[in-house]
């Protein structure tokens, strides 16, 4: 068989490491990518070091998740897994129209809460991939473009993250954002029953 044959038997270190990078800090996705690339442990050099660094990052994420679960238990917070493929289409159209809290900025400009920009970045990464737009500086009013800059920063910092992980983070953020801190009134849809 030619290069296309072999059912994924070709071990491409760059592809494996790109998949690890695209997993970001999503525990399940990262764990799978690291497991799929275990063979890198046998490759001396920089690629093995990158794989080991990812494995160390996975352990740190696991510790953070354990600490978060402990914190949640104390506070009575119940987190859940969402069906991203079913939820994303339900919420992608109306999230920007939620009644987001706004704060005043210098020069009479306004800016929404950080959660809005987090979701904006996740949404753009999920639907359009890496940010390739120039960084905005000035608004039409002549003042600094706080809104444009915040949106750009939120999207640009997710560069390299896979669409699947960005969608998952977007859905989770939508359902778990602190309504009293982020919204004037909570008009979000309820998550689907599991």
N, CA, C and O atoms as a DFTB+ gen file, in Angstrom:
776 C
 N C O
     1  1       0.815      -1.189       0.000
     2  2       0.000       0.000       0.000
     3  2       0.853       1.244       0.000
     4  3       1.959       1.256       0.541
     5  1       0.325       2.307      -0.620
     6  2       1.017       3.598      -0.695
     7  2       0.870       4.367       0.599
     8  3       0.466       3.806       1.617
     9  1       1.197       5.657       0.566
    10  2       1.128       6.486       1.772
    11  2      -0.287       6.570       2.359
    12  3      -0.444       6.766       3.564
    13  1      -1.314       6.424       1.516
    14  2      -2.688       6.539       2.001
    15  2      -3.110       5.287       2.775
    16  3      -3.993       5.362       3.630
    17  1      -2.496       4.148       2.488
    18  2      -2.863       2.891       3.147
    19  2      -2.307       2.813       4.554
    20  3      -1.639       3.734       5.024
    21  1      -2.592       1.695       5.227
    22  2      -1.996       1.471       6.541
    23  2      -2.876       1.868       7.694
    24  3      -2.486       1.685       8.846
    25  1      -4.068       2.412       7.429
    26  2      -5.034       2.704       8.492
    27  2      -4.467       3.462       9.677
    28  3      -4.715       3.085      10.823
    29  1      -3.714       4.519       9.429
    30  2      -3.207       5.338      10.522
    31  2      -1.974       4.749      11.187
    32  3      -1.598       5.173      12.280
    33  1      -1.338       3.772      10.540
    34  2      -0.163       3.138      11.128
    35  2       1.059       4.061      11.074
    36  3       1.998       3.921      11.858
    37  1       1.023       5.014      10.121
    38  2       2.130       5.961      10.027
    39  2       2.084       6.861      11.247
    40  3       1.063       7.490      11.525
    41  1       3.175       6.920      11.963
    42  2       3.208       7.733      13.167
    43  2       3.899       9.050      12.856
    44  3       5.118       9.110      12.695
    45  1       3.108      10.086      12.776
    46  2       3.617      11.409      12.453
    47  2       3.700      12.231      13.738
    48  3       2.671      12.650      14.269
    49  1       4.905      12.464      14.239
    50  2       5.054      13.208      15.494
    51  2       4.424      14.612      15.444
    52  3       3.822      15.064      16.418
    53  1       4.571      15.290      14.304
    54  2       4.017      16.649      14.193
    55  2       2.492      16.635      14.280
    56  3       1.889      17.492      14.924
    57  1       1.872      15.639      13.615
    58  2       0.402      15.517      13.668
    59  2      -0.052      15.213      15.096
    60  3      -1.025      15.787      15.585
    61  1       0.665      14.307      15.754
    62  2       0.316      13.930      17.131
    63  2       0.431      15.132      18.062
    64  3      -0.440      15.359      18.901
    65  1       1.501      15.895      17.913
    66  2       1.699      17.077      18.776
    67  2       0.702      18.187      18.438
    68  3       0.274      18.925      19.325
    69  1       0.332      18.311      17.162
    70  2      -0.673      19.308      16.768
    71  2      -2.025      18.961      17.406
    72  3      -2.746      19.849      17.861
    73  1      -2.361      17.664      17.436
    74  2      -3.619      17.231      18.062
    75  2      -3.597      17.540      19.558
    76  3      -4.608      17.956      20.123
    77  1      -2.447      17.337      20.197
    78  2      -2.302      17.642      21.627
    79  2      -2.493      19.143      21.864
    80  3      -3.182      19.542      22.803
    81  1      -1.881      19.973      21.010
    82  2      -2.043      21.435      21.140
    83  2      -3.502      21.841      20.923
    84  3      -4.025      22.698      21.637
    85  1      -4.157      21.223      19.935
    86  2      -5.545      21.563      19.606
    87  2      -6.511      21.169      20.725
    88  3      -7.622      21.694      20.792
    89  1      -6.099      20.251      21.604
    90  2      -6.952      19.828      22.724
    91  2      -7.015      20.907      23.802
    92  3      -7.928      20.905      24.628
    93  1      -6.055      21.825      23.798
    94  2      -6.045      22.893      24.802
    95  2      -6.008      22.308      26.198
    96  3      -5.214      21.411      26.481
    97  1      -6.870      22.815      27.075
    98  2      -6.902      22.318      28.453
    99  2      -8.144      21.469      28.721
   100  3      -8.559      21.313      29.869
   101  1      -8.742      20.918      27.646
   102  2      -9.904      20.045      27.801
   103  2      -9.415      18.659      28.226
   104  3      -8.773      17.954      27.448
   105  1      -9.721      18.279      29.458
   106  2      -9.150      17.065      30.052
   107  2      -9.364      15.814      29.202
   108  3      -8.406      15.103      28.896
   109  1     -10.612      15.539      28.818
   110  2     -10.909      14.302      28.079
   111  2     -10.185      14.252      26.743
   112  3      -9.578      13.239      26.394
   113  1     -10.252      15.348      26.001
   114  2      -9.631      15.394      24.675
   115  2      -8.115      15.271      24.792
   116  3      -7.484      14.533      24.035
   117  1      -7.535      16.001      25.745
   118  2      -6.086      15.962      25.940
   119  2      -5.628      14.563      26.359
   120  3      -4.615      14.066      25.867
   121  1      -6.373      13.933      27.266
   122  2      -6.020      12.583      27.728
   123  2      -6.007      11.601      26.555
   124  3      -5.104      10.772      26.450
   125  1      -7.000      11.693      25.678
   126  2      -7.072      10.805      24.513
   127  2      -5.885      11.046      23.576
   128  3      -5.258      10.095      23.110
   129  1      -5.578      12.320      23.301
   130  2      -4.468      12.651      22.396
   131  2      -3.129      12.170      22.955
   132  3      -2.280      11.675      22.215
   133  1      -2.952      12.320      24.260
   134  2      -1.707      11.884      24.893
   135  2      -1.587      10.363      24.813
   136  3      -0.516       9.830      24.523
   137  1      -2.705       9.664      25.075
   138  2      -2.702       8.201      24.993
   139  2      -2.398       7.746      23.563
   140  3      -1.608       6.827      23.349
   141  1      -3.033       8.398      22.591
   142  2      -2.812       8.047      21.181
   143  2      -1.359       8.280      20.753
   144  3      -0.887       7.669      19.794
   145  1      -0.657       9.159      21.461
   146  2       0.725       9.503      21.088
   147  2       1.751       8.915      22.064
   148  3       2.883       9.393      22.133
   149  1       1.357       7.876      22.821
   150  2       2.279       7.273      23.801
   151  2       3.591       6.822      23.172
   152  3       4.625       6.802      23.839
   153  1       3.555       6.460      21.893
   154  2       4.747       6.012      21.178
   155  2       5.834       7.088      21.139
   156  3       7.005       6.777      20.918
   157  1       5.451       8.366      21.354
   158  2       6.448       9.440      21.375
   159  2       7.441       9.279      22.535
   160  3       8.545       9.824      22.499
   161  1       7.035       8.528      23.557
   162  2       7.924       8.265      24.697
   163  2       9.211       7.564      24.222
   164  3      10.268       7.706      24.836
   165  1       9.102       6.819      23.135
   166  2      10.256       6.068      22.603
   167  2      11.100       6.897      21.630
   168  3      12.155       6.450      21.180
   169  1      10.625       8.116      21.306
   170  2      11.339       8.972      20.358
   171  2      12.245       9.930      21.133
   172  3      11.734      10.830      21.800
   173  1      13.551       9.773      21.073
   174  2      14.394      10.730      21.792
   175  2      14.294      12.121      21.162
   176  3      14.039      12.259      19.966
   177  1      14.500      13.140      21.986
   178  2      14.557      14.498      21.447
   179  2      13.403      15.387      21.847
   180  3      12.679      15.117      22.805
   181  1      13.251      16.463      21.081
   182  2      12.320      17.538      21.380
   183  2      10.863      17.078      21.411
   184  3      10.086      17.523      22.256
   185  1      10.496      16.192      20.493
   186  2       9.099      15.749      20.426
   187  2       8.712      14.946      21.663
   188  3       7.592      15.065      22.160
   189  1       9.638      14.129      22.160
   190  2       9.367      13.398      23.402
   191  2       9.196      14.397      24.545
   192  3       8.320      14.224      25.392
   193  1      10.021      15.434      24.576
   194  2       9.931      16.456      25.631
   195  2       8.570      17.159      25.588
   196  3       7.963      17.419      26.626
   197  1       8.101      17.463      24.373
   198  2       6.789      18.112      24.229
   199  2       5.670      17.190      24.712
   200  3       4.724      17.635      25.362
   201  1       5.789      15.885      24.382
   202  2       4.786      14.923      24.821
   203  2       4.791      14.813      26.345
   204  3       3.731      14.778      26.971
   205  1       5.982      14.759      26.941
   206  2       6.087      14.678      28.404
   207  2       5.531      15.942      29.064
   208  3       4.889      15.862      30.111
   209  1       5.771      17.095      28.462
   210  2       5.239      18.355      28.998
   211  2       3.709      18.333      28.962
   212  3       3.053      18.802      29.891
   213  1       3.148      17.783      27.880
   214  2       1.689      17.675      27.770
   215  2       1.139      16.727      28.831
   216  3       0.076      16.969      29.403
   217  1       1.876      15.646      29.088
   218  2       1.461      14.675      30.102
   219  2       1.471      15.326      31.490
   220  3       0.582      15.080      32.305
   221  1       2.481      16.155      31.746
   222  2       2.584      16.884      33.014
   223  2       1.417      17.881      33.138
   224  3       0.820      18.022      34.206
   225  1       1.103      18.568      32.029
   226  2      -0.020      19.514      32.004
   227  2      -1.328      18.775      32.309
   228  3      -2.180      19.290      33.033
   229  1      -1.481      17.567      31.754
   230  2      -2.682      16.765      31.996
   231  2      -2.823      16.445      33.483
   232  3      -3.919      16.533      34.036
   233  1      -1.713      16.073      34.132
   234  2      -1.749      15.795      35.579
   235  2      -2.157      17.040      36.363
   236  3      -2.919      16.950      37.325
   237  1      -1.646      18.210      35.948
   238  2      -2.000      19.472      36.618
   239  2      -3.488      19.777      36.445
   240  3      -4.150      20.203      37.391
   241  1      -4.012      19.558      35.235
   242  2      -5.442      19.789      34.969
   243  2      -6.277      18.848      35.844
   244  3      -7.301      19.246      36.399
   245  1      -5.825      17.601      35.958
   246  2      -6.526      16.620      36.786
   247  2      -6.581      17.091      38.240
   248  3      -7.626      17.014      38.885
   249  1      -5.449      17.578      38.748
   250  2      -5.404      18.094      40.131
   251  2      -6.355      19.285      40.302
   252  3      -7.044      19.396      41.316
   253  1      -6.386      20.172      39.302
   254  2      -7.299      21.326      39.341
   255  2      -8.751      20.864      39.347
   256  3      -9.582      21.420      40.065
   257  1      -9.055      19.843      38.542
   258  2     -10.423      19.314      38.491
   259  2     -10.825      18.702      39.830
   260  3     -11.957      18.873      40.281
   261  1      -9.892      17.987      40.466
   262  2     -10.168      17.406      41.789
   263  2     -10.438      18.517      42.809
   264  3     -11.388      18.435      43.588
   265  1      -9.598      19.550      42.796
   266  2      -9.772      20.679      43.719
   267  2     -11.103      21.386      43.451
   268  3     -11.812      21.760      44.385
   269  1     -11.435      21.564      42.173
   270  2     -12.701      22.212      41.785
   271  2     -13.886      21.374      42.280
   272  3     -14.860      21.916      42.802
   273  1     -13.797      20.065      42.112
   274  2     -14.879      19.169      42.548
   275  2     -15.072      19.266      44.062
   276  3     -16.200      19.262      44.556
   277  1     -13.965      19.354      44.786
   278  2     -14.007      19.485      46.246
   279  2     -14.678      20.800      46.644
   280  3     -15.529      20.833      47.533
   281  1     -14.278      21.890      45.967
   282  2     -14.852      23.228      46.187
   283  2     -16.350      23.205      45.890
   284  3     -17.157      23.692      46.681
   285  1     -16.714      22.626      44.728
   286  2     -18.117      22.556      44.306
   287  2     -18.951      21.799      45.333
   288  3     -20.075      22.192      45.646
   289  1     -18.386      20.702      45.856
   290  2     -19.083      19.875      46.835
   291  2     -19.394      20.694      48.086
   292  3     -20.502      20.630      48.619
   293  1     -18.409      21.464      48.550
   294  2     -18.598      22.317      49.730
   295  2     -19.692      23.347      49.503
   296  3     -20.473      23.647      50.406
   297  1     -19.742      23.889      48.285
   298  2     -20.713      24.948      47.972
   299  2     -22.048      24.392      47.470
   300  3     -22.996      25.149      47.262
   301  1     -22.121      23.079      47.275
   302  2     -23.357      22.473      46.767
   303  2     -23.576      22.712      45.285
   304  3     -24.706      22.628      44.803
   305  1     -22.505      23.008      44.556
   306  2     -22.618      23.239      43.111
   307  2     -22.535      21.896      42.391
   308  3     -21.651      21.082      42.660
   309  1     -23.474      21.683      41.472
   310  2     -23.462      20.455      40.688
   311  2     -23.134      20.820      39.243
   312  3     -23.903      21.516      38.579
   313  1     -21.999      20.350      38.768
   314  2     -21.634      20.568      37.361
   315  2     -22.047      19.336      36.584
   316  3     -22.176      18.245      37.141
   317  1     -22.248      19.520      35.312
   318  2     -22.651      18.376      34.506
   319  2     -22.015      18.440      33.132
   320  3     -21.491      19.471      32.709
   321  1     -22.076      17.331      32.462
   322  2     -21.596      17.277      31.080
   323  2     -22.774      17.652      30.185
   324  3     -23.909      17.253      30.444
   325  1     -22.504      18.408      29.150
   326  2     -23.557      18.818      28.217
   327  2     -23.335      18.114      26.889
   328  3     -22.203      17.824      26.504
   329  1     -24.436      17.845      26.193
   330  2     -24.363      17.235      24.870
   331  2     -24.070      18.365      23.877
   332  3     -24.984      18.981      23.327
   333  1     -22.781      18.621      23.663
   334  2     -22.361      19.762      22.846
   335  2     -23.001      19.751      21.466
   336  3     -23.452      20.791      20.986
   337  1     -23.046      18.594      20.828
   338  2     -23.586      18.519      19.458
   339  2     -25.065      18.898      19.403
   340  3     -25.525      19.428      18.391
   341  1     -25.808      18.637      20.465
   342  2     -27.230      19.004      20.497
   343  2     -27.432      20.411      21.041
   344  3     -28.334      21.121      20.597
   345  1     -26.598      20.827      22.005
   346  2     -26.779      22.136      22.639
   347  2     -26.286      23.299      21.783
   348  3     -26.942      24.339      21.718
   349  1     -25.142      23.135      21.127
   350  2     -24.548      24.249      20.381
   351  2     -25.531      24.873      19.380
   352  3     -25.686      26.094      19.364
   353  1     -26.200      24.063      18.543
   354  2     -27.147      24.665      17.589
   355  2     -28.318      25.390      18.274
   356  3     -28.885      26.318      17.697
   357  1     -28.680      24.980      19.484
   358  2     -29.792      25.605      20.198
   359  2     -29.426      26.988      20.723
   360  3     -30.291      27.859      20.819
   361  1     -28.156      27.201      21.064
   362  2     -27.777      28.456      21.731
   363  2     -26.911      29.382      20.885
   364  3     -26.705      30.538      21.254
   365  1     -26.400      28.890      19.750
   366  2     -25.479      29.719      18.968
   367  2     -26.130      30.973      18.404
   368  3     -25.438      31.956      18.142
   369  1     -27.450      30.960      18.211
   370  2     -28.116      32.111      17.606
   371  2     -28.495      33.219      18.568
   372  3     -28.616      34.369      18.145
   373  1     -28.687      32.920      19.854
   374  2     -29.238      33.934      20.748
   375  2     -28.338      34.400      21.876
   376  3     -28.725      35.288      22.635
   377  1     -27.161      33.835      22.010
   378  2     -26.317      34.159      23.169
   379  2     -25.884      35.622      23.199
   380  3     -25.787      36.204      24.280
   381  1     -25.620      36.233      22.041
   382  2     -25.169      37.630      22.024
   383  2     -26.285      38.586      22.437
   384  3     -26.016      39.694      22.901
   385  1     -27.547      38.156      22.269
   386  2     -28.687      39.016      22.612
   387  2     -29.098      38.907      24.081
   388  3     -30.016      39.604      24.513
   389  1     -28.433      38.048      24.853
   390  2     -28.743      37.980      26.283
   391  2     -28.546      39.372      26.890
   392  3     -27.838      40.201      26.319
   393  1     -29.157      39.628      28.023
   394  2     -29.078      40.945      28.655
   395  2     -27.779      41.074      29.467
   396  3     -27.794      41.050      30.697
   397  1     -26.659      41.211      28.746
   398  2     -25.327      41.272      29.343
   399  2     -25.134      42.542      30.152
   400  3     -25.548      43.620      29.726
   401  1     -24.518      42.425      31.298
   402  2     -24.162      43.601      32.092
   403  2     -23.078      44.383      31.351
   404  3     -22.260      43.803      30.635
   405  1     -23.082      45.704      31.530
   406  2     -22.164      46.595      30.833
   407  2     -21.504      47.502      31.854
   408  3     -22.133      47.895      32.836
   409  1     -20.230      47.840      31.629
   410  2     -19.585      48.818      32.508
   411  2     -19.002      49.949      31.668
   412  3     -18.617      49.755      30.515
   413  1     -18.947      51.125      32.268
   414  2     -18.442      52.312      31.577
   415  2     -16.918      52.263      31.489
   416  3     -16.241      51.802      32.408
   417  1     -16.401      52.745      30.372
   418  2     -14.959      52.814      30.144
   419  2     -14.601      54.290      29.912
   420  3     -15.496      55.109      29.705
   421  1     -13.325      54.636      29.945
   422  2     -12.932      56.028      29.696
   423  2     -13.429      56.520      28.336
   424  3     -13.516      55.748      27.381
   425  1     -13.748      57.787      28.262
   426  2     -14.182      58.389      26.997
   427  2     -15.608      58.066      26.621
   428  3     -15.998      58.234      25.466
   429  1     -16.402      57.600      27.585
   430  2     -17.815      57.326      27.318
   431  2     -18.090      55.981      26.672
   432  3     -19.243      55.656      26.388
   433  1     -17.050      55.196      26.436
   434  2     -17.252      53.864      25.837
   435  2     -17.802      52.911      26.899
   436  3     -17.695      53.170      28.097
   437  1     -18.387      51.813      26.441
   438  2     -18.867      50.782      27.367
   439  2     -18.267      49.443      26.970
   440  3     -17.820      49.247      25.839
   441  1     -18.271      48.534      27.923
   442  2     -17.720      47.207      27.690
   443  2     -18.563      46.198      28.465
   444  3     -18.988      46.465      29.589
   445  1     -18.802      45.028      27.851
   446  2     -19.567      43.982      28.530
   447  2     -18.661      43.239      29.512
   448  3     -17.453      43.471      29.561
   449  1     -19.266      42.343      30.292
   450  2     -18.514      41.529      31.259
   451  2     -17.587      40.556      30.530
   452  3     -17.819      40.220      29.369
   453  1     -16.540      40.109      31.219
   454  2     -15.535      39.223      30.617
   455  2     -16.134      37.937      30.048
   456  3     -15.675      37.440      29.020
   457  1     -17.154      37.398      30.710
   458  2     -17.769      36.143      30.244
   459  2     -18.279      36.280      28.803
   460  3     -18.223      35.328      28.025
   461  1     -18.779      37.480      28.454
   462  2     -19.256      37.712      27.090
   463  2     -18.116      37.516      26.096
   464  3     -18.274      36.850      25.073
   465  1     -16.962      38.109      26.415
   466  2     -15.825      38.030      25.494
   467  2     -15.237      36.626      25.457
   468  3     -14.773      36.179      24.407
   469  1     -15.250      35.919      26.596
   470  2     -14.811      34.518      26.605
   471  2     -15.671      33.721      25.620
   472  3     -15.157      32.965      24.796
   473  1     -16.985      33.908      25.723
   474  2     -17.900      33.179      24.837
   475  2     -17.718      33.606      23.385
   476  3     -17.788      32.779      22.476
   477  1     -17.486      34.896      23.170
   478  2     -17.259      35.393      21.809
   479  2     -16.052      34.674      21.193
   480  3     -16.126      34.175      20.070
   481  1     -14.939      34.626      21.938
   482  2     -13.732      33.965      21.449
   483  2     -13.975      32.490      21.165
   484  3     -13.550      31.970      20.133
   485  1     -14.665      31.815      22.092
   486  2     -14.961      30.386      21.923
   487  2     -15.845      30.164      20.694
   488  3     -15.637      29.224      19.926
   489  1     -16.839      31.048      20.524
   490  2     -17.757      30.925      19.390
   491  2     -17.009      31.111      18.067
   492  3     -17.179      30.324      17.135
   493  1     -16.179      32.160      17.991
   494  2     -15.420      32.417      16.759
   495  2     -14.472      31.263      16.454
   496  3     -14.353      30.842      15.303
   497  1     -13.790      30.748      17.490
   498  2     -12.844      29.645      17.301
   499  2     -13.596      28.399      16.834
   500  3     -13.104      27.653      15.987
   501  1     -14.788      28.175      17.388
   502  2     -15.597      27.001      17.034
   503  2     -16.119      27.084      15.603
   504  3     -16.182      26.074      14.902
   505  1     -16.494      28.286      15.171
   506  2     -17.165      28.423      13.872
   507  2     -16.252      28.905      12.753
   508  3     -16.522      28.635      11.583
   509  1     -15.162      29.624      13.092
   510  2     -14.300      30.194      12.048
   511  2     -12.839      29.773      12.143
   512  3     -12.060      30.039      11.228
   513  1     -12.457      29.116      13.245
   514  2     -11.056      28.709      13.402
   515  2     -10.213      29.853      13.944
   516  3     -10.735      30.793      14.543
   517  1      -8.907      29.766      13.729
   518  2      -7.980      30.757      14.284
   519  2      -8.261      32.172      13.776
   520  3      -8.650      32.372      12.625
   521  1      -8.055      33.139      14.659
   522  2      -8.246      34.555      14.339
   523  2      -7.211      34.991      13.307
   524  3      -6.011      34.795      13.495
   525  1      -7.690      35.584      12.221
   526  2      -6.764      36.082      11.199
   527  2      -7.070      37.540      10.864
   528  3      -6.647      38.051       9.827
   529  1      -7.804      38.198      11.749
   530  2      -8.160      39.597      11.523
   531  2      -7.139      40.496      12.217
   532  3      -6.550      40.111      13.226
   533  1      -6.933      41.700      11.667
   534  2      -6.002      42.619      12.329
   535  2      -6.554      43.089      13.668
   536  3      -7.766      43.211      13.846
   537  1      -5.660      43.348      14.594
   538  2      -6.056      43.787      15.934
   539  2      -6.628      45.202      15.869
   540  3      -5.941      46.114      15.410
   541  1      -7.874      45.407      16.319
   542  2      -8.451      46.753      16.277
   543  2      -7.869      47.652      17.371
   544  3      -7.559      47.188      18.469
   545  1      -7.726      48.923      17.063
   546  2      -7.202      49.881      18.041
   547  2      -8.195      51.024      18.259
   548  3      -8.554      51.330      19.396
   549  1      -8.632      51.647      17.176
   550  2      -9.492      52.834      17.280
   551  2     -10.929      52.534      16.885
   552  3     -11.185      51.790      15.938
   553  1     -11.863      53.123      17.625
   554  2     -13.287      53.008      17.304
   555  2     -13.657      54.126      16.332
   556  3     -12.900      55.079      16.152
   557  1     -14.828      53.999      15.710
   558  2     -15.311      55.020      14.774
   559  2     -15.429      56.385      15.461
   560  3     -15.295      57.425      14.816
   561  1     -15.682      56.372      16.779
   562  2     -15.830      57.610      17.544
   563  2     -14.501      58.336      17.739
   564  3     -14.478      59.487      18.175
   565  1     -13.386      57.660      17.415
   566  2     -12.072      58.269      17.601
   567  2     -11.389      57.835      18.882
   568  3     -10.188      58.042      19.054
   569  1     -12.162      57.225      19.793
   570  2     -11.587      56.732      21.042
   571  2     -11.027      55.326      20.867
   572  3     -11.120      54.740      19.789
   573  1     -10.452      54.799      21.925
   574  2      -9.952      53.420      21.876
   575  2     -11.118      52.456      21.686
   576  3     -12.190      52.649      22.261
   577  1     -10.909      51.425      20.882
   578  2     -11.955      50.437      20.596
   579  2     -11.905      49.313      21.634
   580  3     -11.366      48.239      21.369
   581  1     -12.478      49.572      22.830
   582  2     -12.457      48.578      23.908
   583  2     -13.209      47.314      23.510
   584  3     -12.749      46.198      23.752
   585  1     -14.380      47.508      22.893
   586  2     -15.223      46.380      22.480
   587  2     -14.497      45.507      21.455
   588  3     -14.376      44.295      21.632
   589  1     -14.022      46.133      20.390
   590  2     -13.339      45.392      19.322
   591  2     -12.081      44.708      19.827
   592  3     -11.792      43.565      19.472
   593  1     -11.340      45.424      20.659
   594  2     -10.085      44.889      21.194
   595  2     -10.363      43.688      22.111
   596  3      -9.656      42.682      22.051
   597  1     -11.395      43.799      22.956
   598  2     -11.746      42.708      23.870
   599  2     -12.180      41.468      23.098
   600  3     -11.813      40.348      23.456
   601  1     -12.964      41.668      22.036
   602  2     -13.404      40.539      21.204
   603  2     -12.200      39.898      20.522
   604  3     -12.057      38.676      20.509
   605  1     -11.344      40.734      19.959
   606  2     -10.170      40.231      19.242
   607  2      -9.247      39.449      20.187
   608  3      -8.797      38.354      19.852
   609  1      -8.972      40.010      21.358
   610  2      -8.101      39.345      22.340
   611  2      -8.658      37.980      22.748
   612  3      -7.922      36.997      22.834
   613  1      -9.972      37.937      23.000
   614  2     -10.616      36.694      23.452
   615  2     -10.531      35.608      22.384
   616  3     -10.363      34.430      22.700
   617  1     -10.647      36.012      21.112
   618  2     -10.584      35.048      20.021
   619  2      -9.127      34.660      19.754
   620  3      -8.808      33.479      19.621
   621  1      -8.262      35.647      19.678
   622  2      -6.860      35.410      19.324
   623  2      -6.145      34.494      20.326
   624  3      -5.286      33.702      19.939
   625  1      -6.499      34.603      21.612
   626  2      -5.803      33.785      22.620
   627  2      -6.147      32.298      22.510
   628  3      -5.480      31.467      23.128
   629  1      -7.167      31.953      21.739
   630  2      -7.566      30.553      21.561
   631  2      -6.954      29.927      20.310
   632  3      -7.293      28.801      19.946
   633  1      -6.068      30.645      19.665
   634  2      -5.432      30.173      18.439
   635  2      -4.878      28.759      18.626
   636  3      -4.170      28.482      19.595
   637  1      -5.210      27.868      17.684
   638  2      -4.731      26.488      17.737
   639  2      -5.707      25.530      18.405
   640  3      -5.570      24.315      18.269
   641  1      -6.699      26.068      19.133
   642  2      -7.674      25.216      19.815
   643  2      -8.618      24.610      18.778
   644  3      -9.044      25.301      17.852
   645  1      -8.949      23.323      18.926
   646  2      -9.836      22.677      17.951
   647  2     -11.253      23.233      18.068
   648  3     -11.664      23.726      19.118
   649  1     -11.982      23.139      16.963
   650  2     -13.373      23.587      16.913
   651  2     -14.223      22.827      17.937
   652  3     -15.090      23.413      18.585
   653  1     -13.969      21.514      18.078
   654  2     -14.753      20.675      18.998
   655  2     -14.583      21.156      20.444
   656  3     -15.562      21.289      21.180
   657  1     -13.335      21.415      20.842
   658  2     -13.076      21.849      22.215
   659  2     -13.651      23.248      22.438
   660  3     -14.213      23.525      23.498
   661  1     -13.515      24.135      21.441
   662  2     -14.066      25.490      21.559
   663  2     -15.592      25.436      21.733
   664  3     -16.151      26.178      22.540
   665  1     -16.261      24.557      20.975
   666  2     -17.718      24.395      21.096
   667  2     -18.088      23.913      22.494
   668  3     -19.030      24.413      23.109
   669  1     -17.331      22.935      22.984
   670  2     -17.593      22.356      24.300
   671  2     -17.465      23.436      25.391
   672  3     -18.306      23.525      26.286
   673  1     -16.401      24.256      25.305
   674  2     -16.173      25.326      26.281
   675  2     -17.284      26.375      26.198
   676  3     -17.739      26.892      27.219
   677  1     -17.717      26.685      24.965
   678  2     -18.784      27.663      24.736
   679  2     -20.086      27.206      25.395
   680  3     -20.734      27.975      26.104
   681  1     -20.459      25.959      25.156
   682  2     -21.700      25.403      25.718
   683  2     -21.628      25.397      27.247
   684  3     -22.581      25.788      27.921
   685  1     -20.500      24.954      27.780
   686  2     -20.336      24.908      29.235
   687  2     -20.421      26.315      29.842
   688  3     -21.087      26.515      30.858
   689  1     -19.748      27.283      29.221
   690  2     -19.746      28.663      29.716
   691  2     -21.173      29.227      29.701
   692  3     -21.595      29.900      30.642
   693  1     -21.907      28.941      28.619
   694  2     -23.286      29.435      28.484
   695  2     -24.145      28.983      29.664
   696  3     -24.851      29.789      30.271
   697  1     -24.081      27.696      29.982
   698  2     -24.946      27.164      31.029
   699  2     -24.422      27.409      32.435
   700  3     -25.202      27.388      33.387
   701  1     -23.110      27.643      32.593
   702  2     -22.549      27.760      33.937
   703  2     -22.126      29.173      34.321
   704  3     -21.609      29.375      35.420
   705  1     -22.334      30.160      33.442
   706  2     -21.932      31.513      33.842
   707  2     -22.808      31.991      34.998
   708  3     -23.978      31.622      35.103
   709  1     -22.225      32.809      35.853
   710  2     -22.922      33.318      37.047
   711  2     -23.875      34.431      36.608
   712  3     -23.454      35.566      36.384
   713  1     -25.163      34.094      36.488
   714  2     -26.147      35.027      35.944
   715  2     -26.170      36.360      36.694
   716  3     -26.248      37.415      36.065
   717  1     -26.102      36.328      38.023
   718  2     -26.199      37.563      38.796
   719  2     -25.028      38.513      38.525
   720  3     -25.174      39.730      38.644
   721  1     -23.870      37.958      38.161
   722  2     -22.702      38.791      37.875
   723  2     -22.628      39.214      36.416
   724  3     -22.044      40.251      36.103
   725  1     -23.213      38.425      35.521
   726  2     -23.029      38.642      34.085
   727  2     -24.234      39.217      33.348
   728  3     -24.083      39.872      32.317
   729  1     -25.436      38.968      33.883
   730  2     -26.652      39.340      33.155
   731  2     -27.567      40.217      34.008
   732  3     -27.668      40.030      35.221
   733  1     -28.235      41.179      33.358
   734  2     -29.237      41.992      34.060
   735  2     -30.454      41.132      34.375
   736  3     -31.044      41.250      35.450
   737  1     -30.830      40.264      33.433
   738  2     -31.880      39.270      33.689
   739  2     -31.525      38.018      32.902
   740  3     -30.991      38.092      31.796
   741  1     -31.833      36.867      33.491
   742  2     -31.413      35.603      32.922
   743  2     -32.472      35.056      31.984
   744  3     -33.522      34.588      32.425
   745  1     -32.194      35.116      30.673
   746  2     -33.150      34.634      29.666
   747  2     -32.580      33.441      28.898
   748  3     -33.025      33.135      27.792
   749  1     -31.582      32.765      29.500
   750  2     -30.983      31.606      28.834
   751  2     -31.986      30.449      28.747
   752  3     -32.882      30.322      29.581
   753  1     -31.814      29.608      27.717
   754  2     -32.632      28.395      27.623
   755  2     -32.078      27.387      28.635
   756  3     -30.909      27.452      29.015
   757  1     -32.927      26.466      29.060
   758  2     -32.502      25.396      29.970
   759  2     -31.758      24.339      29.165
   760  3     -32.084      24.102      28.001
   761  1     -30.748      23.693      29.783
   762  2     -30.075      22.615      29.051
   763  2     -31.024      21.440      28.822
   764  3     -31.955      21.218      29.596
   765  1     -30.774      20.693      27.749
   766  2     -31.588      19.510      27.451
   767  2     -31.363      18.457      28.531
   768  3     -30.289      18.384      29.128
   769  1     -32.375      17.655      28.770
   770  2     -32.248      16.548      29.722
   771  2     -31.253      15.557      29.150
   772  3     -31.212      15.340      27.939
   773  1     -30.453      14.956      30.014
   774  2     -29.429      14.002      29.540
   775  2     -30.053      12.645      29.280
   776  3     -29.358      11.713      28.878
